């Protein structure tokens, strides 16, 4: 039964129903979710460990990568454990305040993901277009300032989102057909006017995602112009290779994000709800899973550090025997 506060019609809790239409296979769906989450946690923690303790990785590019790894850990940990509880133990209830907190961390982490990818694009632009001034332009204080500015931008835009959700009266039940507290899914349970929620949600998406995509596009346009102008084919290949991992990270992050954004607005009646929710979870799980793998494979310095650590551990074991 829906428990309502008599004064403001605020539900005491919501019921997260998981993936509608696929309740019978929730257990099977949980296995890839759990596997990807385990890879994400191990991979990103491993990257953070390497960047913290390997002197060769104390460089601008890897500081941004550390920001990305930390953001990825928050992003998947905010949602996947709760989804697994729904799939495995049918623990579907979430209190209203917990729902708001989860919503805040989801949108803060996804906004930070976009912002850090934008900063990494600017880092590649400076490294390729101004290689001699790279170390003087992107100093440690500058990195700290742009990282803090990106974080504050996201937080200041996301906080009002939670307040405009909290102000709504809820009288259409408390069942959410989702694995986490999505802004518009919660708003649609309200019997009040949600026009402000729709407009503000779109504005946040444009101010964060739209601005970041614009900056990434401009950065890579300038990078492409600079690389094409190089006379040596080897120099062009080397310049492009430094961007490969970042381009993969952009694809993993923005592809499901674009699908979610456009399908909600233009394909709502043709795409099954289960597809929407699966892709929404992939959006929060794919980048944290794939980013450490891509950077581990494509970045020589990280690859060399991992090989050196495993080689030294083997030597220790052989000496002990």
mmCIF file with all atom_site columns, N, CA and C in Angstrom, residues 22 29 204:
data_model
loop_
_atom_site.group_PDB
_atom_site.id
_atom_site.type_symbol
_atom_site.label_atom_id
_atom_site.label_alt_id
_atom_site.label_comp_id
_atom_site.label_asym_id
_atom_site.label_entity_id
_atom_site.label_seq_id
_atom_site.pdbx_PDB_ins_code
_atom_site.Cartn_x
_atom_site.Cartn_y
_atom_site.Cartn_z
_atom_site.occupancy
_atom_site.B_iso_or_equiv
_atom_site.pdbx_formal_charge
_atom_site.auth_seq_id
_atom_site.auth_comp_id
_atom_site.auth_asym_id
_atom_site.auth_atom_id
_atom_site.pdbx_PDB_model_num
ATOM 1 N N  . UNK A 1 22  ? 10.504 -8.666  -18.137 1.00 0.00 ? 22  UNK A N  1
ATOM 2 C CA . UNK A 1 22  ? 11.601 -9.643  -18.069 1.00 0.00 ? 22  UNK A CA 1
ATOM 3 C C  . UNK A 1 22  ? 11.820 -10.130 -16.633 1.00 0.00 ? 22  UNK A C  1
ATOM 4 N N  . UNK A 1 29  ? 19.752 -12.218 -16.165 1.00 0.00 ? 29  UNK A N  1
ATOM 5 C CA . UNK A 1 29  ? 20.266 -10.888 -16.506 1.00 0.00 ? 29  UNK A CA 1
ATOM 6 C C  . UNK A 1 29  ? 21.299 -10.436 -15.485 1.00 0.00 ? 29  UNK A C  1
ATOM 7 N N  . UNK A 1 204 ? 19.625 20.892  -18.269 1.00 0.00 ? 204 UNK A N  1
ATOM 8 C CA . UNK A 1 204 ? 20.828 20.304  -17.667 1.00 0.00 ? 204 UNK A CA 1
ATOM 9 C C  . UNK A 1 204 ? 21.568 19.445  -18.691 1.00 0.00 ? 204 UNK A C  1
#
